[in-house]
């Protein structure tokens, strides 16, 4: 059988090298993985790595916005250091203004001169004054600075279809209507592009305590009047359920005869204790809460499957997406902070659970096309923490950075056989994995070891392709609650990973305890038709034109 190699490398299989990438540590577990490069799945939408920016605590004010007159360096009021960090990450989409805040937000409060905007009370988050200094123009400036897509969440709880209709006209109309002229008066001539519009938030709870059937009717009423130009239509998102509650999903899918719904949203938060009154500490936690947080995070898979099963009954072609626009770990507030501000530290535990969620989202990329972690700065599982002029990047930020190669790649099925991580009668598979084929024809593999004590030796075979070269990056630390502070910002940070090699056609990896590793592989392909599907069609055509693949 002939073997054909990628254009960037020579095909060398390193046969005869040691059976393991390096001497495995004592107590190492053994796991095996099969990656099916010959069975490509759905494209992994870049929007799976989206962000959420609510008017909550010190997220918007102090975290992102400091105002144009602040001594903290800023661009039109948004602090440079945070924006630059998020730009390096390549944030694909930002959801705004909520969350629960969306259902008490009236967009006209946030336009016009900032010194004339009304001050409201944020009754949802801390009872503090909301100055409306950040409104429509500021948010659109932020997503413009980031190069991100705009996702506005409209007010269904205390608003009206007319209010939503007017906001979309203000944002998107190129005409000389009264609202388009008002936008021009406020400093924006050209219309904006809105990529997503959500209708309310958590209608089963803070969005109005509604029955599923009632919200489903409301959704279609609001969506019917949400008009935009034909060449600038946003995706319309219905506010869906949480966890495995499927009644709202059923009501929405059953009434989608008008085809006016592009996705249903779902929320899931992982609590170490499962008790909303005492959720558990962000740092200084016992190993039992490491285990319980992993268990809670991994339930995302079951919840996505439960919602998908309902959606498949009405939509077998998967035209309607399932967007997880709130997810993450939720702990007790940092000691001494305002409990309504939801401040918490972020540790290695959060990087591990973020990776687990990414693996789950990627495996369900046929339905899951956008997600937003809660939240981007200073709130819940934040990517960035600030204190006045100081800023630090969290382990969760670095988990997002590690997974960048998956964006736009094609998901590949992965079979994992692994010993369990066990504690006090609870057990979980120690090793979790995800794989994808990049647009350039390479492979990217994510490996997660949730066992906080034992390293793992992993032998991975790749059906339909052979590995020619491997490089990697790792996130790990000495302790389960290792975290970055303003004085020690680099305790948890990606490092080069060299404990991976190729032996006899098998990828060998020594994965440390409590770690996330992302490997990038260059490959060689055999000439069988089954194997060739692992290459993008453009790459196949190019190689055939160059005489390096058979017709």
Coordinates of C-alpha atoms in Angstrom, one line a residue:
X1 CA 0.0 0.0 0.0
X2 CA 1.4 3.4 -0.9
X3 CA 1.7 6.1 1.7
X4 CA 1.3 9.8 0.9
X5 CA 2.5 12.5 3.2
X6 CA 1.4 16.1 4.0
X7 CA 3.2 18.8 2.0
X8 CA 4.9 20.3 5.0
X9 CA 6.8 17.3 6.3
X10 CA 8.7 14.2 5.3
X11 CA 7.0 10.9 6.2
X12 CA 9.0 9.3 9.1
X13 CA 7.2 6.9 11.4
X14 CA 10.0 6.7 14.0
X15 CA 9.5 2.9 14.2
X16 CA 11.8 1.3 16.8
X17 CA 11.6 4.2 19.3
X18 CA 10.7 3.4 22.8
X19 CA 7.2 2.1 23.5
X20 CA 6.5 5.1 25.7
X21 CA 7.3 8.8 25.1
X22 CA 9.3 8.9 28.3
X23 CA 9.6 6.8 31.5
X24 CA 6.2 6.8 33.0
X25 CA 5.9 8.0 36.7
X26 CA 5.2 5.5 39.4
X27 CA 1.5 4.8 39.8
X28 CA 0.8 5.7 36.2
X29 CA -2.5 4.4 34.8
X30 CA -2.7 3.1 31.2
X31 CA -5.4 4.2 28.8
X32 CA -6.0 3.6 25.1
X33 CA -7.7 5.9 22.5
X34 CA -8.8 5.4 19.0
X35 CA -9.3 8.4 16.8
X36 CA -11.5 7.8 13.7
X37 CA -9.9 10.2 11.2
X38 CA -11.8 8.2 8.5
X39 CA -15.2 9.2 10.0
X40 CA -15.3 13.0 9.9
X41 CA -18.3 14.6 11.7
X42 CA -19.6 18.1 11.9
X43 CA -17.7 21.4 11.7
X44 CA -16.8 22.8 15.1
X45 CA -18.2 26.4 15.0
X46 CA -15.8 29.0 16.3
X47 CA -18.7 30.5 18.2
X48 CA -18.6 27.5 20.6
X49 CA -15.9 29.6 22.4
X50 CA -18.1 32.6 23.0
X51 CA -18.3 35.0 25.9
X52 CA -21.0 36.6 28.1
X53 CA -20.9 40.2 29.4
X54 CA -23.8 41.1 31.7
X55 CA -24.4 44.2 33.7
X56 CA -23.4 42.4 36.9
X57 CA -21.0 43.4 39.6
X58 CA -17.6 44.6 38.4
X59 CA -17.9 43.0 35.0
X60 CA -19.0 45.9 32.8
X61 CA -18.0 48.7 35.1
X62 CA -14.4 48.4 36.1
X63 CA -13.8 45.1 34.3
X64 CA -14.4 46.2 30.7
X65 CA -15.5 49.9 30.9
X66 CA -13.6 52.6 32.8
X67 CA -14.7 55.6 30.8
X68 CA -12.8 57.7 28.4
X69 CA -11.5 60.0 31.1
X70 CA -10.1 57.2 33.3
X71 CA -6.3 57.2 34.1
X72 CA -6.5 53.5 33.2
X73 CA -5.4 53.3 29.5
X74 CA -8.5 52.8 27.4
X75 CA -9.9 53.1 23.9
X76 CA -13.2 55.1 24.0
X77 CA -13.8 54.0 27.5
X78 CA -12.9 50.3 27.2
X79 CA -9.7 49.3 29.0
X80 CA -6.9 48.5 26.7
X81 CA -5.3 45.6 28.7
X82 CA -8.5 43.6 28.9
X83 CA -9.5 44.2 25.3
X84 CA -6.1 43.3 24.0
X85 CA -6.1 40.1 26.1
X86 CA -9.5 39.1 24.6
X87 CA -8.3 40.0 21.1
X88 CA -5.4 37.7 21.5
X89 CA -7.9 35.0 22.4
X90 CA -10.0 35.8 19.3
X91 CA -13.3 36.1 21.1
X92 CA -15.9 35.0 18.4
X93 CA -19.1 36.4 20.0
X94 CA -20.2 38.4 23.0
X95 CA -23.7 38.1 24.5
X96 CA -25.1 41.3 26.1
X97 CA -26.7 42.8 28.2
X98 CA -27.9 39.7 30.1
X99 CA -28.7 37.3 31.6
X100 CA -31.4 38.2 34.1
X101 CA -30.5 41.8 33.6
X102 CA -31.8 41.7 30.0
X103 CA -35.4 41.3 31.2
X104 CA -35.3 44.6 33.0
X105 CA -33.2 46.5 30.4
X106 CA -34.8 49.1 28.2
X107 CA -32.5 50.0 25.3
X108 CA -33.5 53.6 25.1
X109 CA -32.0 54.2 28.5
X110 CA -28.6 53.5 26.9
X111 CA -28.4 55.9 24.0
X112 CA -27.7 59.6 23.6
X113 CA -25.3 61.7 25.7
X114 CA -24.0 59.6 28.6
X115 CA -24.5 62.4 31.1
X116 CA -28.2 62.6 30.3
X117 CA -29.0 58.9 30.5
X118 CA -31.3 57.8 33.3
X119 CA -29.9 56.1 36.4
X120 CA -31.8 52.9 37.2
X121 CA -31.6 50.3 40.0
X122 CA -30.2 46.9 39.1
X123 CA -32.7 45.0 41.2
X124 CA -31.3 41.6 40.0
X125 CA -27.6 42.0 40.9
X126 CA -26.9 43.8 44.1
X127 CA -29.5 46.6 44.1
X128 CA -26.8 49.0 42.8
X129 CA -27.2 52.0 40.6
X130 CA -27.1 51.3 36.8
X131 CA -25.8 54.5 35.1
X132 CA -26.4 53.2 31.6
X133 CA -23.0 54.5 30.7
X134 CA -22.6 51.4 28.6
X135 CA -25.4 51.1 26.1
X136 CA -26.0 50.1 22.5
X137 CA -23.3 52.3 20.9
X138 CA -20.7 51.3 23.5
X139 CA -21.5 47.6 23.2
X140 CA -21.2 47.7 19.4
X141 CA -17.9 49.6 19.8
X142 CA -16.7 46.8 22.1
X143 CA -17.5 44.0 19.7
X144 CA -16.0 46.0 16.9
X145 CA -12.8 46.4 18.8
X146 CA -12.7 42.7 19.5
X147 CA -13.7 41.7 16.0
X148 CA -16.5 39.6 17.6
X149 CA -20.1 38.9 16.5
X150 CA -22.9 40.7 18.2
X151 CA -25.5 38.8 20.3
X152 CA -28.1 41.0 21.9
X153 CA -30.6 39.6 24.4
X154 CA -33.9 41.5 24.2
X155 CA -36.4 42.2 27.0
X156 CA -39.3 39.9 27.0
X157 CA -40.0 39.9 30.8
X158 CA -40.8 43.6 31.2
X159 CA -40.6 44.7 27.6
X160 CA -42.8 44.5 24.5
X161 CA -42.6 43.3 20.9
X162 CA -42.7 47.0 19.9
X163 CA -39.6 47.7 22.0
X164 CA -37.7 44.8 20.4
X165 CA -38.8 45.8 16.9
X166 CA -37.7 49.4 17.5
X167 CA -34.3 48.4 18.8
X168 CA -33.6 46.2 15.8
X169 CA -34.7 49.0 13.5
X170 CA -32.4 51.5 15.3
X171 CA -29.5 49.0 15.0
X172 CA -29.9 47.7 11.4
X173 CA -32.0 50.1 9.3
X174 CA -30.2 51.9 6.4
X175 CA -33.3 54.0 5.8
X176 CA -34.1 57.5 6.8
X177 CA -36.8 56.4 9.3
X178 CA -37.1 58.3 12.6
X179 CA -35.2 55.6 14.5
X180 CA -32.4 55.3 11.9
X181 CA -32.1 59.1 12.0
X182 CA -31.9 59.0 15.8
X183 CA -29.0 56.5 15.5
X184 CA -27.3 59.0 13.2
X185 CA -27.9 61.8 15.6
X186 CA -26.3 59.7 18.3
X187 CA -23.1 59.3 16.2
X188 CA -23.6 56.2 14.0
X189 CA -24.4 56.7 10.4
X190 CA -24.2 53.2 8.9
X191 CA -26.3 50.4 10.3
X192 CA -24.7 47.7 12.4
X193 CA -24.7 44.0 11.8
X194 CA -26.4 41.9 14.5
X195 CA -25.6 38.3 14.3
X196 CA -27.8 36.8 17.0
X197 CA -30.9 38.1 18.7
X198 CA -32.2 36.3 21.8
X199 CA -35.7 36.8 23.1
X200 CA -35.6 36.9 26.9
X201 CA -33.7 34.9 29.4
X202 CA -34.6 32.0 31.6
X203 CA -38.4 32.5 31.2
X204 CA -38.9 29.6 33.7
X205 CA -37.2 31.8 36.4
X206 CA -35.8 35.3 36.6
X207 CA -37.2 36.0 33.1
X208 CA -40.8 35.9 34.3
X209 CA -41.7 32.5 36.0
X210 CA -43.6 31.5 32.8
X211 CA -45.2 28.2 31.8
X212 CA -43.4 26.6 28.9
X213 CA -46.5 27.0 26.6
X214 CA -46.9 30.7 27.5
X215 CA -43.3 31.5 26.7
X216 CA -43.5 29.6 23.5
X217 CA -46.4 31.7 22.4
X218 CA -44.6 34.9 23.5
X219 CA -41.5 33.9 21.6
X220 CA -43.3 33.5 18.3
X221 CA -45.1 36.8 18.9
X222 CA -41.8 38.7 19.6
X223 CA -40.0 36.9 16.7
X224 CA -42.8 37.8 14.3
X225 CA -42.2 41.5 14.8
X226 CA -38.4 41.4 14.9
X227 CA -37.8 42.8 11.5
X228 CA -34.4 43.6 9.9
X229 CA -33.3 44.1 6.3
X230 CA -33.3 41.0 4.2
X231 CA -29.5 41.1 3.7
X232 CA -28.9 41.5 7.5
X233 CA -31.0 38.9 9.2
X234 CA -29.8 37.7 12.6
X235 CA -30.2 34.2 13.9
X236 CA -33.2 34.1 16.3
X237 CA -32.7 32.4 19.6
X238 CA -35.5 31.1 21.9
X239 CA -34.7 31.2 25.6
X240 CA -34.7 27.5 26.5
X241 CA -34.5 25.4 29.7
X242 CA -31.7 24.4 32.1
X243 CA -30.1 21.0 32.7
X244 CA -32.3 18.1 31.6
X245 CA -35.7 20.0 31.9
X246 CA -37.2 19.3 28.5
X247 CA -40.8 20.7 28.8
X248 CA -39.8 24.1 27.4
X249 CA -37.8 22.6 24.6
X250 CA -40.9 20.4 23.7
X251 CA -43.2 23.4 23.7
X252 CA -40.9 25.5 21.5
X253 CA -40.2 22.7 19.0
X254 CA -43.9 21.7 18.8
X255 CA -44.8 25.3 17.9
X256 CA -42.0 26.0 15.4
X257 CA -44.3 25.6 12.3
X258 CA -43.4 29.1 11.2
X259 CA -39.7 28.2 11.0
X260 CA -38.8 31.4 12.9
X261 CA -36.5 29.8 15.4
X262 CA -32.8 29.2 14.6
X263 CA -31.7 27.9 18.0
X264 CA -32.9 27.1 21.5
X265 CA -30.6 28.0 24.4
X266 CA -29.8 25.9 27.4
X267 CA -28.1 26.8 30.7
X268 CA -26.0 24.6 33.0
X269 CA -23.9 25.5 36.0
X270 CA -21.7 23.1 38.0
X271 CA -21.9 23.5 41.7
X272 CA -19.5 21.5 43.9
X273 CA -22.1 20.9 46.6
X274 CA -25.3 21.0 44.5
X275 CA -26.7 23.4 47.1
X276 CA -27.5 26.9 45.9
X277 CA -27.3 28.3 49.4
X278 CA -23.8 26.9 50.1
X279 CA -22.2 26.1 46.7
X280 CA -18.6 25.5 47.9
X281 CA -15.4 27.5 47.9
X282 CA -13.5 28.5 44.8
X283 CA -10.1 27.8 46.4
X284 CA -9.1 25.9 49.5
X285 CA -11.6 23.1 48.7
X286 CA -11.3 19.4 49.7
X287 CA -10.7 16.7 47.1
X288 CA -14.3 15.7 47.5
X289 CA -15.3 19.0 45.8
X290 CA -12.8 18.4 43.1
X291 CA -14.6 15.2 42.3
X292 CA -18.1 16.6 42.7
X293 CA -17.3 19.6 40.4
X294 CA -16.0 17.2 37.7
X295 CA -19.2 15.1 38.1
X296 CA -21.4 18.3 37.7
X297 CA -19.5 19.6 34.7
X298 CA -19.7 16.2 32.9
X299 CA -23.4 16.2 33.3
X300 CA -23.4 18.7 30.4
X301 CA -23.2 15.7 28.1
X302 CA -26.4 14.1 29.5
X303 CA -28.2 17.4 29.4
X304 CA -27.3 18.0 25.7
X305 CA -28.4 14.5 24.8
X306 CA -31.7 14.9 26.7
X307 CA -32.5 18.2 24.8
X308 CA -31.3 16.8 21.5
X309 CA -33.6 13.8 21.8
X310 CA -36.6 16.1 22.0
X311 CA -35.4 18.3 19.2
X312 CA -34.7 15.3 16.9
X313 CA -38.4 14.3 17.1
X314 CA -39.4 17.5 15.4
X315 CA -36.2 18.4 13.5
X316 CA -34.3 15.3 12.4
X317 CA -32.3 17.4 9.9
X318 CA -30.9 19.5 12.8
X319 CA -31.8 22.8 11.3
X320 CA -32.4 24.3 14.8
X321 CA -29.3 24.6 17.0
X322 CA -28.9 24.0 20.7
X323 CA -26.8 26.9 22.0
X324 CA -25.4 26.8 25.5
X325 CA -25.3 30.5 26.2
X326 CA -24.7 30.2 29.9
X327 CA -22.3 27.6 31.4
X328 CA -19.5 27.3 33.9
X329 CA -18.7 26.7 37.6
X330 CA -20.6 28.6 40.3
X331 CA -19.0 28.9 43.8
X332 CA -19.7 30.9 46.9
X333 CA -18.7 34.6 46.5
X334 CA -15.2 35.6 47.4
X335 CA -15.0 36.4 51.2
X336 CA -15.8 40.1 51.8
X337 CA -17.3 40.8 48.4
X338 CA -20.8 41.9 47.6
X339 CA -22.7 38.6 47.3
X340 CA -24.8 40.0 44.5
X341 CA -21.6 40.6 42.4
X342 CA -20.8 36.9 42.0
X343 CA -17.0 37.3 42.4
X344 CA -15.0 34.2 42.7
X345 CA -11.4 33.1 42.1
X346 CA -10.5 30.8 39.2
X347 CA -8.2 27.8 39.6
X348 CA -6.7 24.8 37.8
X349 CA -10.0 23.0 38.6
X350 CA -11.8 25.5 36.3
X351 CA -9.4 25.0 33.5
X352 CA -10.0 21.3 33.7
X353 CA -13.8 21.6 33.7
X354 CA -13.6 24.1 30.8
X355 CA -11.7 21.6 28.8
X356 CA -14.3 18.9 29.6
X357 CA -17.0 21.2 28.4
X358 CA -15.2 22.0 25.2
X359 CA -14.8 18.3 24.5
X360 CA -18.5 17.8 25.0
X361 CA -19.5 20.7 22.8
X362 CA -17.2 19.6 20.0
X363 CA -18.6 16.0 20.1
X364 CA -22.1 17.5 19.6
X365 CA -21.1 20.1 17.0
X366 CA -24.0 19.0 14.8
X367 CA -26.4 20.7 17.3
X368 CA -24.2 22.9 19.5
X369 CA -23.2 25.9 17.3
X370 CA -22.6 28.6 19.9
X371 CA -21.9 28.8 23.6
X372 CA -21.1 31.6 26.1
X373 CA -19.3 30.9 29.3
X374 CA -20.5 32.9 32.3
X375 CA -18.8 35.3 32.4
X376 CA -15.9 37.1 30.7
X377 CA -14.5 39.4 33.5
X378 CA -14.7 39.4 37.3
X379 CA -17.9 37.3 37.5
X380 CA -18.3 33.5 38.0
X381 CA -15.9 31.5 35.9
X382 CA -14.2 34.6 34.5
X383 CA -11.3 34.7 32.0
X384 CA -10.0 37.9 33.3
X385 CA -9.8 39.4 36.8
X386 CA -9.2 43.1 37.5
X387 CA -8.7 45.4 40.5
X388 CA -8.4 49.0 39.6
X389 CA -5.5 49.2 37.1
X390 CA -4.4 45.7 37.8
X391 CA -5.3 42.7 35.6
X392 CA -4.6 39.0 35.6
X393 CA -5.5 36.2 33.2
X394 CA -7.1 33.1 34.8
X395 CA -6.6 29.4 34.1
X396 CA -9.9 29.4 32.3
X397 CA -8.5 32.0 29.9
X398 CA -5.6 29.7 29.2
X399 CA -7.9 26.8 28.6
X400 CA -9.7 28.8 25.9
X401 CA -6.3 29.7 24.4
X402 CA -5.2 26.0 24.3
X403 CA -8.3 25.0 22.3
X404 CA -8.0 27.7 19.6
X405 CA -6.8 25.1 17.0
X406 CA -10.2 23.4 17.2
X407 CA -12.1 26.4 15.8
X408 CA -13.5 25.7 12.4
X409 CA -12.1 22.1 12.4
X410 CA -14.0 19.0 11.7
X411 CA -14.9 16.8 14.7
X412 CA -13.6 13.3 14.7
X413 CA -15.1 10.5 16.8
X414 CA -12.9 9.3 19.7
X415 CA -13.1 6.0 21.6
X416 CA -11.5 6.1 25.1
X417 CA -10.8 3.1 27.3
X418 CA -9.5 4.4 30.7
X419 CA -9.3 3.3 34.3
X420 CA -11.5 5.3 36.7
X421 CA -10.6 8.1 39.1
X422 CA -12.3 7.0 42.3
X423 CA -13.0 8.8 45.6
X424 CA -15.4 7.8 48.4
X425 CA -17.4 5.5 46.2
X426 CA -17.7 8.0 43.3
X427 CA -16.0 7.0 40.0
X428 CA -15.4 8.8 36.8
X429 CA -13.3 7.9 33.7
X430 CA -9.9 9.4 34.4
X431 CA -9.2 10.3 30.8
X432 CA -11.3 12.4 28.4
X433 CA -10.5 13.3 24.8
X434 CA -11.5 15.2 21.7
X435 CA -10.1 15.2 18.2
X436 CA -10.6 17.2 15.0
X437 CA -9.2 17.6 11.5
X438 CA -8.1 21.1 10.8
X439 CA -8.7 22.9 7.5
X440 CA -5.1 22.5 6.6
X441 CA -5.4 18.7 7.0
X442 CA -3.6 18.3 10.3
X443 CA -5.0 16.7 13.4
X444 CA -5.6 18.3 16.8
X445 CA -6.2 16.2 19.9
X446 CA -7.2 17.3 23.4
X447 CA -6.5 15.0 26.3
X448 CA -7.7 15.7 29.9
X449 CA -6.6 13.8 33.0
X450 CA -9.0 14.6 35.8
X451 CA -7.2 12.3 38.3
X452 CA -5.4 14.7 40.7
X453 CA -2.9 12.1 41.8
X454 CA -2.0 9.7 39.0
X455 CA -0.3 10.3 35.7
X456 CA -1.6 8.4 32.6
X457 CA 0.2 6.7 29.8
X458 CA -2.0 6.9 26.7
X459 CA -1.6 4.8 23.5
X460 CA -3.6 6.4 20.7
X461 CA -4.2 4.9 17.3
X462 CA -5.5 6.9 14.4
X463 CA -7.7 5.1 11.9
X464 CA -7.2 6.4 8.4
X465 CA -4.1 8.4 9.0
X466 CA -0.6 8.0 10.4
X467 CA 1.2 10.5 12.6
X468 CA 4.5 12.0 11.3
X469 CA 5.2 14.8 13.7
X470 CA 3.6 15.9 17.0
X471 CA 3.9 19.0 19.2
X472 CA 1.9 20.0 22.2
X473 CA 1.0 22.4 25.0
X474 CA 0.0 21.6 28.6
X475 CA -1.8 23.3 31.5
X476 CA -1.2 21.8 34.9
X477 CA 0.0 22.8 38.4
X478 CA 1.1 21.3 41.7
X479 CA -2.2 21.8 43.5
X480 CA -5.8 21.3 42.6
X481 CA -6.6 25.0 43.5
X482 CA -3.5 26.6 42.0
X483 CA -4.5 30.0 40.7
X484 CA -3.1 33.2 39.4
X485 CA -3.1 36.4 41.4
X486 CA -2.0 40.0 40.7
X487 CA 1.3 39.4 42.4
X488 CA 1.8 35.9 41.0
X489 CA 0.1 36.0 37.6
X490 CA 1.9 33.0 36.0
X491 CA 1.2 30.1 38.5
X492 CA -1.1 28.4 36.0
X493 CA -0.1 29.0 32.4
X494 CA 0.4 26.9 29.2
X495 CA 3.8 25.3 28.8
X496 CA 5.4 23.4 26.0
X497 CA 4.6 19.7 26.2
X498 CA 7.2 17.2 25.0
X499 CA 6.0 13.9 26.5
X500 CA 4.4 12.7 23.3
X501 CA 6.0 10.7 20.4
X502 CA 5.2 8.2 17.7
X503 CA 6.2 4.6 18.0
X504 CA 5.2 1.8 15.6
X505 CA 2.4 3.9 14.1
X506 CA 0.9 4.6 17.6
X507 CA 0.9 8.0 19.3
X508 CA 2.3 7.6 22.8
X509 CA 1.6 10.3 25.5
X510 CA 2.5 10.5 29.1
X511 CA -0.1 12.8 30.6
X512 CA 0.5 14.3 34.1
X513 CA -2.1 14.2 36.8
X514 CA -4.8 17.0 36.8
X515 CA -3.8 18.3 33.4
X516 CA -5.0 19.4 29.9
X517 CA -2.9 18.8 26.9
X518 CA -3.6 19.8 23.3
X519 CA -1.5 18.1 20.6
X520 CA -1.1 19.2 17.1
X521 CA -0.1 16.5 14.6
X522 CA 1.1 16.5 11.0
X523 CA 0.0 13.3 9.3
X524 CA 0.6 10.8 6.5
X525 CA -2.3 9.1 4.8
X526 CA -2.6 5.7 3.1
X527 CA -4.1 5.6 -0.3
X528 CA -7.3 3.7 0.5
X529 CA -10.5 5.6 -0.4
X530 CA -11.7 5.3 3.2
X531 CA -8.5 7.0 4.5
X532 CA -8.7 9.8 1.9
X533 CA -11.8 11.2 3.4
X534 CA -9.7 12.4 6.3
X535 CA -8.3 15.0 4.0
X536 CA -10.4 18.1 3.1
X537 CA -11.6 17.9 -0.5
X538 CA -9.5 21.0 -1.5
X539 CA -6.4 19.3 -0.1
X540 CA -7.2 16.1 -2.0
X541 CA -7.7 17.9 -5.2
X542 CA -4.4 19.8 -4.8
X543 CA -2.4 16.7 -4.0
X544 CA -3.9 14.9 -7.0
X545 CA -3.1 17.9 -9.3
X546 CA 0.5 17.7 -8.1
X547 CA 0.6 13.9 -8.7
X548 CA 1.0 13.1 -5.1
X549 CA -2.3 11.2 -4.8
X550 CA -3.9 8.7 -7.2
X551 CA -7.0 9.7 -9.2

